[in-house]
mmCIF file of C-alpha atoms in Angstrom:
data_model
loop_
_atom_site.group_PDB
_atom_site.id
_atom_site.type_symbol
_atom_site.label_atom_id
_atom_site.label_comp_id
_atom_site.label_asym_id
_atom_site.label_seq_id
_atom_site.Cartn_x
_atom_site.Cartn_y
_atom_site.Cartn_z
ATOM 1 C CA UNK G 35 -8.574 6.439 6.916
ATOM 2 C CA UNK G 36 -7.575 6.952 10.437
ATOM 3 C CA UNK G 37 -5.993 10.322 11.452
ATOM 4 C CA UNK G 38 -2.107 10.365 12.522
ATOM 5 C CA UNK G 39 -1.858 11.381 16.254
ATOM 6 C CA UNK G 40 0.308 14.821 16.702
ATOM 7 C CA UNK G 41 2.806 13.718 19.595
ATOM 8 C CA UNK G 42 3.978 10.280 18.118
ATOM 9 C CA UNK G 43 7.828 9.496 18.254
ATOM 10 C CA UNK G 44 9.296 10.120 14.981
ATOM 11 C CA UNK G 45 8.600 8.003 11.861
ATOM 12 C CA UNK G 46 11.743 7.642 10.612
ATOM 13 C CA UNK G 47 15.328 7.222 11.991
ATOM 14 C CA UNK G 48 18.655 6.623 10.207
ATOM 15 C CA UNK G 49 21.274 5.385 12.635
ATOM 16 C CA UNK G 50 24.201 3.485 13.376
ATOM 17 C CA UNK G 51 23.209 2.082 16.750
ATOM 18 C CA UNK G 52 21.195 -1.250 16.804
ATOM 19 C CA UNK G 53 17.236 -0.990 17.186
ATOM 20 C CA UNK G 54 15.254 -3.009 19.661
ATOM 21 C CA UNK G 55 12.208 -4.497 18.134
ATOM 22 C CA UNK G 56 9.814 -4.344 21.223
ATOM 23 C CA UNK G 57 10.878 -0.841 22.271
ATOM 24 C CA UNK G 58 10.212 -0.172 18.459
ATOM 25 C CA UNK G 59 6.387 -1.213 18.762
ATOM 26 C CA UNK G 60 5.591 -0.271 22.051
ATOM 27 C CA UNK G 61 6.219 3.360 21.086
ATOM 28 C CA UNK G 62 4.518 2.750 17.957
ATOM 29 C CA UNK G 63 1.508 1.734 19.850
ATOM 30 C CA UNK G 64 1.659 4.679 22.672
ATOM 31 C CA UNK G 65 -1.075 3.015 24.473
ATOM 32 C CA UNK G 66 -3.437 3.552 21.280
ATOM 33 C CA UNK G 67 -6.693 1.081 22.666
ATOM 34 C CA UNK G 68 -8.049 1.318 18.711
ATOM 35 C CA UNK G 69 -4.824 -0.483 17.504
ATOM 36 C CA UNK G 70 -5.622 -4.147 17.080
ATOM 37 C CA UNK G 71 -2.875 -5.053 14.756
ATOM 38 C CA UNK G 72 0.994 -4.679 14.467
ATOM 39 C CA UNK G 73 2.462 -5.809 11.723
ATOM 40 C CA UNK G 74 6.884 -5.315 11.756
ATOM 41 C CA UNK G 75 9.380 -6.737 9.429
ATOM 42 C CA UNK G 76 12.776 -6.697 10.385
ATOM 43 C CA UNK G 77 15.371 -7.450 7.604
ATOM 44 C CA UNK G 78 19.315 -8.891 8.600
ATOM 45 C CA UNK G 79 22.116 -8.820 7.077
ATOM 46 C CA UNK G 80 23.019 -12.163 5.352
ATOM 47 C CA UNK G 81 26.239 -13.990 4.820
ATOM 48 C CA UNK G 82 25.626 -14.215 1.159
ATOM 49 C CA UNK G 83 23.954 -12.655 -1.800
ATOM 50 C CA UNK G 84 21.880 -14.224 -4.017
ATOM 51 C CA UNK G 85 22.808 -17.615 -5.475
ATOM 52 C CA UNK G 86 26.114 -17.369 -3.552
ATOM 53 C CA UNK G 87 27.691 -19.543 -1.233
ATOM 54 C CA UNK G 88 27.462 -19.277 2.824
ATOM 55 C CA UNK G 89 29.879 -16.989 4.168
ATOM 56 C CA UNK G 90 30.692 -15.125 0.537
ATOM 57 C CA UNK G 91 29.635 -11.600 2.031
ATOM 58 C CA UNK G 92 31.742 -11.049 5.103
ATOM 59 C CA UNK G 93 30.395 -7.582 5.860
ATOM 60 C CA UNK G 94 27.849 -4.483 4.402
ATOM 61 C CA UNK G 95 28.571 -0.845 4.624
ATOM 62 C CA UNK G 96 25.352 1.437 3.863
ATOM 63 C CA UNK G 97 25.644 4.946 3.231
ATOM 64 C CA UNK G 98 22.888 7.383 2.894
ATOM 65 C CA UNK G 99 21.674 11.268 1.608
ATOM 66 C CA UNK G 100 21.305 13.050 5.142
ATOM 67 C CA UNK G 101 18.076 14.715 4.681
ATOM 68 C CA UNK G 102 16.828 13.359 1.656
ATOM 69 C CA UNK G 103 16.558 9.717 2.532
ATOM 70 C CA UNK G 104 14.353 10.684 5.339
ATOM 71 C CA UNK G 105 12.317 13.179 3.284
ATOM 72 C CA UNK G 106 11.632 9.892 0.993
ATOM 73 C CA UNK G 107 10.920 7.667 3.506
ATOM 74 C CA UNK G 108 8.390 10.119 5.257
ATOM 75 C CA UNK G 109 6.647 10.483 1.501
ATOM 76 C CA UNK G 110 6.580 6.677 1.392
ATOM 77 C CA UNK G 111 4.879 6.906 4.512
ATOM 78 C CA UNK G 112 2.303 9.397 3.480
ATOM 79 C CA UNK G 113 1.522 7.065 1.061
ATOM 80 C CA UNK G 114 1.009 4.457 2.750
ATOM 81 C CA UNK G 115 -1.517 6.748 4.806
ATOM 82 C CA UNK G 116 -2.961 7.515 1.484
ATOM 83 C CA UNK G 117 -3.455 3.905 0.230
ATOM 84 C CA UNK G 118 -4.211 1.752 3.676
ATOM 85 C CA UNK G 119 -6.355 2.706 6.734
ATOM 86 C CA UNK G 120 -3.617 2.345 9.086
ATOM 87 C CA UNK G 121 -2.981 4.609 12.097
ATOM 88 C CA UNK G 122 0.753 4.748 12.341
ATOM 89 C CA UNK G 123 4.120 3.073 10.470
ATOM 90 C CA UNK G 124 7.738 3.732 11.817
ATOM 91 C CA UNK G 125 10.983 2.657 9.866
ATOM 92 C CA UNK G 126 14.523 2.476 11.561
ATOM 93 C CA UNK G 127 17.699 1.927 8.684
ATOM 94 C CA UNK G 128 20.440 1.610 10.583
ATOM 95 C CA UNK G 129 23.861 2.638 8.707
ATOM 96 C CA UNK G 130 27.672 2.295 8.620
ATOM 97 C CA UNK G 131 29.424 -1.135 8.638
ATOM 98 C CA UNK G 132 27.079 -3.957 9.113
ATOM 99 C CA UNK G 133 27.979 -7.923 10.141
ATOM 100 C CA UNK G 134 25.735 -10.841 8.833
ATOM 101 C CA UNK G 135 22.898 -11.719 11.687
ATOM 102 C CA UNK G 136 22.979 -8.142 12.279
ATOM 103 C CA UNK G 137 19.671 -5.956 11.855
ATOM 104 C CA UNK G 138 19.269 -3.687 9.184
ATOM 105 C CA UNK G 139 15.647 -2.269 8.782
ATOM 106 C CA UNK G 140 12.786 -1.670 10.619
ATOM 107 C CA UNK G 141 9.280 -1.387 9.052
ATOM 108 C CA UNK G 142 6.332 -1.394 11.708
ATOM 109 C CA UNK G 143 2.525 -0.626 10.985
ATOM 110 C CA UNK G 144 -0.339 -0.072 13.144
ATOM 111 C CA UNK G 145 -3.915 -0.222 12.196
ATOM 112 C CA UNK G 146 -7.191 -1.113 13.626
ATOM 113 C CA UNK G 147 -7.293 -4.848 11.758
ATOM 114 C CA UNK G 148 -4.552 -7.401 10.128
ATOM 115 C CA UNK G 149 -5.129 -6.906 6.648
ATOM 116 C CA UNK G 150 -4.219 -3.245 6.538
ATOM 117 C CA UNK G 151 -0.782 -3.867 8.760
ATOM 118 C CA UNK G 152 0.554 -6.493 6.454
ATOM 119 C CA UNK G 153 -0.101 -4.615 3.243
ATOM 120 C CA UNK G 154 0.961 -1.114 4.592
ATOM 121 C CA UNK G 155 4.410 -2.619 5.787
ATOM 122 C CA UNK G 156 4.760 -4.705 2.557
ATOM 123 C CA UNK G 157 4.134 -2.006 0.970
ATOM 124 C CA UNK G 158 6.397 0.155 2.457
ATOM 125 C CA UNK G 159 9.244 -2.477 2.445
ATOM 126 C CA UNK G 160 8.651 -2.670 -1.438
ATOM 127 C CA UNK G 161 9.021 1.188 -1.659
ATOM 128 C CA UNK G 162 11.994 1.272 0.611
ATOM 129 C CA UNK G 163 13.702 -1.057 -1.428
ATOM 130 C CA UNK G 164 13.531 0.820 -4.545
ATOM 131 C CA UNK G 165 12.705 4.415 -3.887
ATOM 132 C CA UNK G 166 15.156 5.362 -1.024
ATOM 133 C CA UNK G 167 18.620 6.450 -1.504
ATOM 134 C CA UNK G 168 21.040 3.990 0.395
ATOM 135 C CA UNK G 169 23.887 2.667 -1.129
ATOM 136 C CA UNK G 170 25.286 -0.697 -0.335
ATOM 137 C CA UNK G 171 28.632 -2.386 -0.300
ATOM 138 C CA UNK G 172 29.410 -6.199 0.428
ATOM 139 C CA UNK G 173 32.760 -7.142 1.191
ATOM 140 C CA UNK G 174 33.282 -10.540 -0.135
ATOM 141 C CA UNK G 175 36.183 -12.722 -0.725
ATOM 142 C CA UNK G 176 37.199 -11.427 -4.072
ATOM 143 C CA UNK G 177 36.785 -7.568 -2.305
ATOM 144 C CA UNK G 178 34.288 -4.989 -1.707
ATOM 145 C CA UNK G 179 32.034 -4.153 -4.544
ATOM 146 C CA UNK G 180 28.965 -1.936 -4.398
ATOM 147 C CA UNK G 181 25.633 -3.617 -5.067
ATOM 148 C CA UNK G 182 23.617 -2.886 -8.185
ATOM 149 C CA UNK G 183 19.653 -2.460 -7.807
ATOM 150 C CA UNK G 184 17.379 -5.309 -8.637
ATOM 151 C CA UNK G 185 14.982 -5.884 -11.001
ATOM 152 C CA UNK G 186 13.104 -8.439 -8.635
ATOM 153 C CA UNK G 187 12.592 -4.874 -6.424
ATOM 154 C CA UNK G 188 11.313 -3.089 -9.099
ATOM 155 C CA UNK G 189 8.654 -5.732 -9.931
ATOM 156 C CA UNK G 190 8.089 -6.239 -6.232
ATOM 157 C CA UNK G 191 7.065 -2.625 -6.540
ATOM 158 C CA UNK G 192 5.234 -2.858 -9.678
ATOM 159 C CA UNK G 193 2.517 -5.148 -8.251
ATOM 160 C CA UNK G 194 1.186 -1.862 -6.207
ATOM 161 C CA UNK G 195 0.671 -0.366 -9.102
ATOM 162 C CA UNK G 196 4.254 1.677 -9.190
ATOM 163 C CA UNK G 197 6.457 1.719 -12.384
ATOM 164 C CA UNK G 198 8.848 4.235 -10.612
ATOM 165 C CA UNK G 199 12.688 2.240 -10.993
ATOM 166 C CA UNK G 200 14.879 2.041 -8.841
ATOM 167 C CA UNK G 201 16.025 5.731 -7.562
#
Protein backbone atom coordinates (compact mmCIF):
# COMPACT_ATOMS: atom_id res chain seq x y z
CA UNK A 1 0.00 0.00 0.00
CA UNK A 2 1.44 3.31 -0.81
CA UNK A 3 2.42 5.67 2.08
CA UNK A 4 0.28 9.05 2.59
CA UNK A 5 2.59 12.09 1.95
CA UNK A 6 2.88 14.45 5.28
CA UNK A 7 2.18 18.03 3.69
CA UNK A 8 -1.02 17.15 1.60
CA UNK A 9 -4.02 19.69 1.78
CA UNK A 10 -6.54 18.40 4.07
CA UNK A 11 -8.71 15.31 3.38
CA UNK A 12 -11.77 16.44 4.35
CA UNK A 13 -13.74 19.77 4.26
CA UNK A 14 -17.33 20.59 5.30
CA UNK A 15 -18.43 23.89 3.81
CA UNK A 16 -20.96 26.06 2.54
CA UNK A 17 -19.07 27.60 -0.36
CA UNK A 18 -19.15 25.73 -3.77
CA UNK A 19 -16.04 23.41 -4.66
CA UNK A 20 -14.22 23.54 -7.95
CA UNK A 21 -13.58 20.14 -9.33
CA UNK A 22 -10.15 20.81 -11.08
CA UNK A 23 -8.73 22.88 -8.22
CA UNK A 24 -10.02 19.78 -6.17
CA UNK A 25 -7.64 17.27 -8.13
CA UNK A 26 -4.86 19.29 -8.90
CA UNK A 27 -4.16 19.62 -5.17
CA UNK A 28 -4.94 16.11 -4.78
CA UNK A 29 -2.26 15.31 -7.19
CA UNK A 30 0.51 17.95 -5.79
CA UNK A 31 2.65 17.15 -8.66
CA UNK A 32 2.83 13.35 -7.40
CA UNK A 33 4.75 11.76 -10.93
CA UNK A 34 3.67 8.03 -9.36
CA UNK A 35 -0.08 9.00 -9.65
CA UNK A 36 -1.43 7.54 -12.85
CA UNK A 37 -5.04 7.53 -12.00
CA UNK A 38 -7.75 9.97 -10.62
CA UNK A 39 -10.79 8.77 -10.08
CA UNK A 40 -13.66 11.83 -8.60
CA UNK A 41 -17.33 11.56 -8.25
CA UNK A 42 -19.19 14.53 -7.81
CA UNK A 43 -22.87 14.12 -6.66
CA UNK A 44 -25.77 17.23 -7.40
CA UNK A 45 -28.54 18.01 -6.01
CA UNK A 46 -31.64 16.79 -7.98
CA UNK A 47 -35.03 18.24 -8.57
CA UNK A 48 -36.69 15.14 -7.36
CA UNK A 49 -36.40 12.15 -5.14
CA UNK A 50 -36.85 8.89 -6.06
CA UNK A 51 -39.85 7.87 -8.18
CA UNK A 52 -41.03 11.51 -7.99
CA UNK A 53 -41.88 13.88 -10.49
CA UNK A 54 -39.40 16.71 -12.04
CA UNK A 55 -39.33 19.69 -10.04
CA UNK A 56 -41.01 17.92 -6.67
CA UNK A 57 -37.84 18.89 -4.49
CA UNK A 58 -37.41 22.62 -4.81
CA UNK A 59 -34.46 22.86 -2.43
CA UNK A 60 -32.04 20.63 0.29
CA UNK A 61 -30.76 21.89 3.54
CA UNK A 62 -27.86 19.58 5.08
CA UNK A 63 -26.80 19.91 8.48
CA UNK A 64 -23.92 18.24 10.09
CA UNK A 65 -21.98 17.16 13.73
CA UNK A 66 -18.99 19.78 13.70
CA UNK A 67 -16.20 17.57 14.57
CA UNK A 68 -17.58 14.32 14.37
CA UNK A 69 -18.59 14.15 10.76
CA UNK A 70 -15.07 14.88 9.88
CA UNK A 71 -13.60 12.46 12.44
CA UNK A 72 -15.87 9.78 10.38
CA UNK A 73 -15.02 10.75 7.20
CA UNK A 74 -11.17 10.75 7.99
CA UNK A 75 -11.81 6.92 9.49
CA UNK A 76 -13.56 6.15 6.20
CA UNK A 77 -10.57 7.32 4.66
CA UNK A 78 -8.17 5.27 6.65
CA UNK A 79 -10.00 2.60 5.46
CA UNK A 80 -9.92 3.04 2.34
CA UNK A 81 -5.98 3.23 2.86
CA UNK A 82 -6.40 -0.01 4.60
CA UNK A 83 -8.39 -1.86 1.86
CA UNK A 84 -6.98 -0.23 -1.66
CA UNK A 85 -3.37 0.71 -2.65
CA UNK A 86 -4.19 4.19 -3.31
CA UNK A 87 -1.98 7.18 -2.46
CA UNK A 88 -4.41 9.87 -1.55
CA UNK A 89 -8.57 10.48 -1.40
CA UNK A 90 -10.08 13.98 -0.53
CA UNK A 91 -13.92 14.55 0.14
CA UNK A 92 -15.58 18.11 0.11
CA UNK A 93 -19.63 18.05 1.62
CA UNK A 94 -20.68 21.20 1.19
CA UNK A 95 -23.63 22.30 3.71
CA UNK A 96 -26.52 24.72 4.36
CA UNK A 97 -29.32 25.32 1.78
CA UNK A 98 -28.70 23.62 -1.45
CA UNK A 99 -30.60 24.29 -5.13
CA UNK A 100 -31.06 21.35 -7.66
CA UNK A 101 -27.92 21.38 -10.32
CA UNK A 102 -26.02 22.47 -7.43
CA UNK A 103 -22.91 20.32 -6.14
CA UNK A 104 -23.04 18.51 -3.12
CA UNK A 105 -20.05 16.04 -2.58
CA UNK A 106 -16.77 15.56 -3.52
CA UNK A 107 -15.01 12.13 -3.45
CA UNK A 108 -11.50 12.09 -5.30
CA UNK A 109 -8.86 9.16 -5.23
CA UNK A 110 -5.41 8.90 -6.36
CA UNK A 111 -3.48 5.80 -6.94
CA UNK A 112 -0.80 4.50 -9.11
CA UNK A 113 -3.45 2.45 -11.60
CA UNK A 114 -7.44 2.66 -12.48
CA UNK A 115 -8.69 -0.17 -10.70
CA UNK A 116 -7.71 0.99 -7.24
CA UNK A 117 -9.22 4.78 -7.91
CA UNK A 118 -12.61 3.56 -8.90
CA UNK A 119 -13.03 1.11 -6.05
CA UNK A 120 -11.44 3.39 -3.31
CA UNK A 121 -13.91 6.31 -4.31
CA UNK A 122 -16.86 3.84 -4.67
CA UNK A 123 -16.05 2.73 -1.79
CA UNK A 124 -15.85 5.69 0.01
CA UNK A 125 -19.06 7.14 -1.60
CA UNK A 126 -20.84 3.89 -0.26
CA UNK A 127 -19.45 4.63 3.29
CA UNK A 128 -20.28 8.28 3.11
CA UNK A 129 -23.65 7.54 2.36
CA UNK A 130 -24.36 5.49 5.28
CA UNK A 131 -21.78 6.03 7.94
CA UNK A 132 -21.52 9.90 8.14
CA UNK A 133 -23.72 12.05 10.12
CA UNK A 134 -25.53 14.62 7.75
CA UNK A 135 -28.97 15.19 7.93
CA UNK A 136 -31.06 16.13 4.99
CA UNK A 137 -34.18 18.10 4.30
CA UNK A 138 -36.08 18.50 0.85
CA UNK A 139 -38.46 21.13 0.51
CA UNK A 140 -41.10 19.94 -1.76
CA UNK A 141 -44.46 21.08 -2.72
CA UNK A 142 -46.40 19.55 0.08
CA UNK A 143 -43.38 21.21 2.59
CA UNK A 144 -40.12 20.41 3.99
CA UNK A 145 -39.68 17.00 5.38
CA UNK A 146 -36.42 15.43 6.52
CA UNK A 147 -35.21 12.44 4.54
CA UNK A 148 -35.14 8.95 6.02
CA UNK A 149 -31.95 6.65 5.28
CA UNK A 150 -32.10 4.05 2.60
CA UNK A 151 -31.95 0.64 2.53
CA UNK A 152 -30.52 0.67 -1.16
CA UNK A 153 -27.33 2.53 0.89
CA UNK A 154 -27.06 0.04 3.28
CA UNK A 155 -26.84 -2.78 0.69
CA UNK A 156 -24.67 -0.57 -1.46
CA UNK A 157 -22.46 -0.86 1.57
CA UNK A 158 -22.98 -4.39 2.27
CA UNK A 159 -21.34 -5.56 -0.99
CA UNK A 160 -17.79 -4.41 0.69
CA UNK A 161 -18.31 -6.60 3.10
CA UNK A 162 -19.95 -3.92 5.78
CA UNK A 163 -23.21 -4.76 7.71
CA UNK A 164 -22.78 -1.45 9.72
CA UNK A 165 -26.61 0.49 9.06
CA UNK A 166 -27.08 3.48 8.50
CA UNK A 167 -25.50 5.80 11.45
Amino acid sequence: MQEIKAGRSPRVSIQRADFDLAHEVARLRDGDACVGAVCAFVGTVRDRHAGAAAGSVSAVELEHYPGMTETAIEAMIDAAHRRFDIIAARVVHRIGLLQPLDQIVLVAVTSMNRRESFQACEFLMDYLKTQAPFWKKETTPDGARWVDARVSDDVALARWGLALGNA
